[in-house]
mmCIF file of C-alpha atoms in Angstrom:
data_model
loop_
_atom_site.group_PDB
_atom_site.id
_atom_site.type_symbol
_atom_site.label_atom_id
_atom_site.label_comp_id
_atom_site.label_asym_id
_atom_site.label_seq_id
_atom_site.Cartn_x
_atom_site.Cartn_y
_atom_site.Cartn_z
ATOM 1 C CA MET A 1 19.831 14.114 -51.551
ATOM 2 C CA GLU A 2 21.326 12.377 -48.702
ATOM 3 C CA THR A 3 19.077 11.176 -46.133
ATOM 4 C CA GLN A 4 20.133 12.369 -42.751
ATOM 5 C CA PRO A 5 20.917 10.031 -40.241
ATOM 6 C CA VAL A 6 18.279 9.733 -36.970
ATOM 7 C CA PRO A 7 19.212 11.186 -34.207
ATOM 8 C CA ASP A 8 20.983 8.561 -31.176
ATOM 9 C CA GLU A 9 17.949 9.668 -29.018
ATOM 10 C CA MET A 10 14.877 8.741 -30.787
ATOM 11 C CA SER A 11 15.834 5.080 -31.909
ATOM 12 C CA GLY A 12 15.615 3.245 -28.639
ATOM 13 C CA PRO A 13 12.651 3.039 -25.696
ATOM 14 C CA GLN A 14 12.387 6.241 -24.453
ATOM 15 C CA PRO A 15 12.198 6.434 -20.960
ATOM 16 C CA ALA A 16 8.643 7.592 -19.480
ATOM 17 C CA ASN A 17 10.076 10.293 -16.908
ATOM 18 C CA PRO A 18 13.117 11.809 -17.410
ATOM 19 C CA PRO A 19 15.336 10.296 -14.659
ATOM 20 C CA VAL A 20 15.637 12.249 -11.961
ATOM 21 C CA GLY A 21 19.453 12.244 -10.273
ATOM 22 C CA ASN A 22 20.835 10.052 -7.568
ATOM 23 C CA LEU A 23 20.040 12.221 -4.526
ATOM 24 C CA LEU A 24 16.428 13.060 -5.551
ATOM 25 C CA THR A 25 15.895 9.517 -5.934
ATOM 26 C CA THR A 26 17.340 8.770 -2.804
ATOM 27 C CA ALA A 27 15.433 11.834 -1.107
ATOM 28 C CA ALA A 28 12.477 10.754 -2.582
ATOM 29 C CA CYS A 29 11.888 6.671 -1.256
ATOM 30 C CA VAL A 30 14.004 7.634 1.977
ATOM 31 C CA ALA A 31 10.364 10.546 2.358
ATOM 32 C CA GLY A 32 8.215 8.205 0.749
ATOM 33 C CA TYR A 33 9.787 4.982 3.580
ATOM 34 C CA PHE A 34 8.942 7.586 5.967
ATOM 35 C CA ILE A 35 5.419 9.491 4.949
ATOM 36 C CA PRO A 36 3.469 7.513 2.938
ATOM 37 C CA GLY A 37 3.062 10.050 -0.256
ATOM 38 C CA LEU A 38 5.690 11.913 0.358
ATOM 39 C CA GLY A 39 7.984 10.276 -1.994
ATOM 40 C CA HIS A 40 6.017 11.085 -5.054
ATOM 41 C CA ALA A 41 5.371 14.784 -3.365
ATOM 42 C CA VAL A 42 8.710 15.435 -4.033
ATOM 43 C CA LEU A 43 8.349 13.857 -7.757
ATOM 44 C CA ARG A 44 5.543 16.469 -8.040
ATOM 45 C CA LYS A 45 3.061 13.528 -8.783
ATOM 46 C CA TRP A 46 0.509 15.418 -6.754
ATOM 47 C CA ASP A 47 -2.154 12.869 -7.154
ATOM 48 C CA ARG A 48 -0.747 9.610 -6.187
ATOM 49 C CA ALA A 49 0.682 11.450 -3.373
ATOM 50 C CA VAL A 50 -2.600 12.294 -2.018
ATOM 51 C CA VAL A 51 -4.166 9.015 -2.631
ATOM 52 C CA PHE A 52 -1.269 6.948 -1.217
ATOM 53 C CA PHE A 53 -0.884 9.279 1.862
ATOM 54 C CA GLY A 54 -4.902 9.455 2.810
ATOM 55 C CA SER A 55 -5.477 5.904 1.525
ATOM 56 C CA ILE A 56 -2.172 3.840 4.086
ATOM 57 C CA THR A 57 -2.824 6.630 7.181
ATOM 58 C CA ILE A 58 -6.708 5.319 7.265
ATOM 59 C CA MET A 59 -5.993 1.859 6.759
ATOM 60 C CA LEU A 60 -3.406 2.415 9.841
ATOM 61 C CA ALA A 61 -5.748 4.962 12.296
ATOM 62 C CA LEU A 62 -8.707 2.454 11.757
ATOM 63 C CA GLY A 63 -6.451 -1.070 12.327
ATOM 64 C CA ILE A 64 -5.215 1.033 15.668
ATOM 65 C CA LYS A 65 -8.739 2.244 16.630
ATOM 66 C CA LEU A 66 -10.204 -0.987 15.926
ATOM 67 C CA GLN A 67 -7.550 -3.025 18.984
ATOM 68 C CA GLY A 68 -4.808 -3.645 16.707
ATOM 69 C CA LYS A 69 -1.639 -4.668 17.580
ATOM 70 C CA LEU A 70 1.719 -2.393 16.736
ATOM 71 C CA PHE A 71 3.922 -5.771 17.507
ATOM 72 C CA ASN A 72 7.658 -4.200 18.442
ATOM 73 C CA PRO A 73 10.731 -5.556 16.751
ATOM 74 C CA GLU A 74 11.669 -8.800 18.079
ATOM 75 C CA PHE A 75 13.369 -10.664 15.733
ATOM 76 C CA GLY A 76 13.176 -13.828 18.120
ATOM 77 C CA ASP A 77 10.952 -15.674 16.773
ATOM 78 C CA PHE A 78 10.403 -16.141 12.898
ATOM 79 C CA PHE A 79 6.517 -14.584 12.575
ATOM 80 C CA ALA A 80 7.193 -12.255 14.774
ATOM 81 C CA THR A 81 9.752 -11.184 12.507
ATOM 82 C CA LEU A 82 6.898 -10.943 9.266
ATOM 83 C CA LYS A 83 4.848 -8.764 11.248
ATOM 84 C CA PHE A 84 7.497 -6.460 12.667
ATOM 85 C CA VAL A 85 8.642 -5.832 9.813
ATOM 86 C CA ALA A 86 4.787 -5.762 7.796
ATOM 87 C CA GLN A 87 4.175 -2.955 10.112
ATOM 88 C CA ALA A 88 7.342 -0.833 9.612
ATOM 89 C CA GLY A 89 7.106 -0.466 7.100
ATOM 90 C CA SER A 90 4.524 2.427 7.208
ATOM 91 C CA GLY A 91 7.440 4.813 8.343
ATOM 92 C CA LEU A 92 6.996 7.456 11.158
ATOM 93 C CA LEU A 93 2.590 6.686 11.004
ATOM 94 C CA TYR A 94 4.193 2.753 12.795
ATOM 95 C CA TRP A 95 6.874 4.668 14.862
ATOM 96 C CA ILE A 96 5.260 7.171 16.149
ATOM 97 C CA PRO A 97 2.420 5.780 17.348
ATOM 98 C CA TRP A 98 5.086 3.129 19.218
ATOM 99 C CA MET A 99 6.911 5.285 21.026
ATOM 100 C CA GLN A 100 4.000 7.106 22.365
ATOM 101 C CA GLY A 101 2.689 3.190 23.823
ATOM 102 C CA SER A 102 -0.171 3.294 21.683
ATOM 103 C CA GLY A 103 -1.688 0.055 19.391
ATOM 104 C CA ALA A 104 -1.247 -2.443 22.893
ATOM 105 C CA GLY A 105 -4.132 -4.354 21.148
ATOM 106 C CA ASP A 106 -6.518 -6.271 22.878
ATOM 107 C CA PRO A 107 -7.050 -9.707 21.424
ATOM 108 C CA THR A 108 -9.677 -10.693 22.734
ATOM 109 C CA ALA A 109 -11.482 -7.844 21.044
ATOM 110 C CA TYR A 110 -14.040 -7.895 17.785
ATOM 111 C CA THR A 111 -11.831 -6.917 15.609
ATOM 112 C CA TYR A 112 -8.404 -7.689 16.975
ATOM 113 C CA ASP A 113 -7.445 -9.619 13.320
ATOM 114 C CA TYR A 114 -8.912 -7.361 10.936
ATOM 115 C CA ALA A 115 -7.594 -5.067 13.140
ATOM 116 C CA ASN A 116 -3.979 -6.418 12.380
ATOM 117 C CA VAL A 117 -4.914 -7.060 9.530
ATOM 118 C CA PHE A 118 -5.129 -3.294 8.130
ATOM 119 C CA ILE A 119 -2.221 -2.941 9.877
ATOM 120 C CA TYR A 120 0.391 -4.916 8.436
ATOM 121 C CA VAL A 121 -0.961 -4.335 5.165
ATOM 122 C CA ALA A 122 -0.999 -0.607 5.221
ATOM 123 C CA GLY A 123 2.713 -1.079 6.019
ATOM 124 C CA LEU A 124 2.823 -3.877 3.143
ATOM 125 C CA LEU A 125 1.293 -1.509 0.693
ATOM 126 C CA ASN A 126 3.853 1.460 1.738
ATOM 127 C CA MET A 127 6.811 -0.810 0.786
ATOM 128 C CA LEU A 128 4.957 -0.938 -2.903
ATOM 129 C CA VAL A 129 4.724 2.755 -3.258
ATOM 130 C CA VAL A 130 8.956 3.319 -2.320
ATOM 131 C CA VAL A 131 8.899 0.877 -5.073
ATOM 132 C CA ASP A 132 6.439 3.044 -7.055
ATOM 133 C CA VAL A 133 8.716 6.463 -6.734
ATOM 134 C CA PHE A 134 12.047 4.746 -7.671
ATOM 135 C CA ASP A 135 10.717 3.534 -10.638
ATOM 136 C CA ILE A 136 9.101 6.768 -11.650
ATOM 137 C CA ALA A 137 12.267 7.996 -10.381
ATOM 138 C CA LEU A 138 14.533 5.845 -13.117
ATOM 139 C CA GLY A 139 12.416 6.766 -15.288
ATOM 140 C CA ARG A 140 10.701 3.547 -16.036
ATOM 141 C CA LYS A 141 6.803 4.197 -15.508
ATOM 142 C CA ARG A 142 5.158 7.716 -15.794
ATOM 143 C CA MET B 1 -17.577 -0.723 13.955
ATOM 144 C CA LYS B 2 -18.253 -4.549 13.784
ATOM 145 C CA ASN B 3 -19.495 -5.212 10.737
ATOM 146 C CA HIS B 4 -17.205 -7.500 8.459
ATOM 147 C CA PHE B 5 -18.809 -6.605 5.532
ATOM 148 C CA VAL B 6 -18.250 -2.987 6.042
ATOM 149 C CA LEU B 7 -14.564 -3.459 7.246
ATOM 150 C CA MET B 8 -13.888 -5.665 4.310
ATOM 151 C CA LEU B 9 -15.242 -2.811 1.484
ATOM 152 C CA ILE B 10 -13.025 -1.022 3.618
ATOM 153 C CA PHE B 11 -10.374 -2.498 3.402
ATOM 154 C CA GLY B 12 -10.860 -3.501 -0.460
ATOM 155 C CA ILE B 13 -11.569 0.089 -1.845
ATOM 156 C CA LEU B 14 -8.823 1.835 0.105
ATOM 157 C CA THR B 15 -5.621 -1.336 -1.267
ATOM 158 C CA SER B 16 -7.826 -1.526 -4.857
ATOM 159 C CA LEU B 17 -6.924 2.607 -4.984
ATOM 160 C CA VAL B 18 -3.711 2.030 -3.936
ATOM 161 C CA LEU B 19 -2.840 -0.859 -6.624
ATOM 162 C CA ALA B 20 -4.761 0.835 -8.968
ATOM 163 C CA TYR B 21 -2.651 3.788 -8.955
ATOM 164 C CA ILE B 22 0.655 1.867 -8.311
ATOM 165 C CA GLY B 23 -0.493 -0.860 -11.318
ATOM 166 C CA LYS B 24 -2.143 1.704 -13.996
ATOM 167 C CA SER B 25 -1.436 5.757 -15.217
ATOM 168 C CA GLU B 26 -4.218 6.924 -17.300
ATOM 169 C CA ALA B 27 -7.648 7.606 -15.180
ATOM 170 C CA LYS B 28 -9.603 5.495 -16.908
ATOM 171 C CA GLU B 29 -7.709 2.103 -17.000
ATOM 172 C CA ARG B 30 -7.039 3.050 -13.133
ATOM 173 C CA PHE B 31 -10.748 2.824 -12.863
ATOM 174 C CA ARG B 32 -11.618 -0.210 -14.381
ATOM 175 C CA TYR B 33 -8.472 -1.317 -12.822
ATOM 176 C CA PHE B 34 -9.953 -0.460 -9.198
ATOM 177 C CA LEU B 35 -13.046 -1.289 -10.193
ATOM 178 C CA VAL B 36 -12.196 -5.410 -11.151
ATOM 179 C CA LEU B 37 -9.985 -5.694 -7.829
ATOM 180 C CA LEU B 38 -12.253 -4.463 -5.935
ATOM 181 C CA GLY B 39 -14.921 -6.840 -6.856
ATOM 182 C CA SER B 40 -12.871 -9.729 -6.563
ATOM 183 C CA PHE B 41 -11.853 -8.632 -3.435
ATOM 184 C CA VAL B 42 -15.147 -8.909 -2.298
ATOM 185 C CA ILE B 43 -16.947 -11.374 -4.454
ATOM 186 C CA LEU B 44 -13.969 -13.909 -3.236
ATOM 187 C CA SER B 45 -14.009 -12.604 0.216
ATOM 188 C CA ILE B 46 -17.773 -14.104 0.113
ATOM 189 C CA VAL B 47 -17.083 -17.739 -1.651
ATOM 190 C CA ALA B 48 -13.915 -18.153 0.457
ATOM 191 C CA GLY B 49 -16.557 -17.491 3.685
ATOM 192 C CA TRP B 50 -18.847 -19.825 2.131
ATOM 193 C CA LEU B 51 -16.491 -22.328 1.358
ATOM 194 C CA MET B 52 -14.358 -22.244 4.566
ATOM 195 C CA TYR B 53 -18.301 -22.743 6.260
ATOM 196 C CA PRO B 54 -18.491 -26.634 7.001
ATOM 197 C CA PHE B 55 -15.658 -26.570 8.440
ATOM 198 C CA PRO B 56 -15.493 -26.602 12.227
ATOM 199 C CA PHE B 57 -12.528 -24.248 13.142
#
């Protein structure tokens, strides 16, 4: 009686999820950048989509409401560039209020510094969320 | 809303929630990670505040 060879797909480490195609990966990452959580919704990770959208939206809305400033795209000063990049990570949640002229910020407000931290961190978290979408789409994560 | 502790708590809850969902896959692991992160945010912020208290700037 001969032993049966182990099939190839059973021998190596298995991906957590079957990887989706390149087009869907790109679409999910782009969607996830513009609207937090949408990339996970594209990949049918509904719980993560709701949590990411809710948390990042609340953080950015609180930041604007507490007199935080939406920094303009300026590349002359290094720290101004970093602030802009961090905030712009929120996608449309940054660009729509910026185009509407809200988020002027009041440096004399009691909550100005806190508000800016809320806006920075909302953008930075959304960048992590996009990386998470990328990992899930490639099958590295569940 | 001018209470810094409440703002720190809101910040900690939202940030810990996102990081827990990114970092862990199972519900139980996520909950524990969320609590650890939230506790770290709150306790370390208070400790850092007290350590900086004597500085004049």
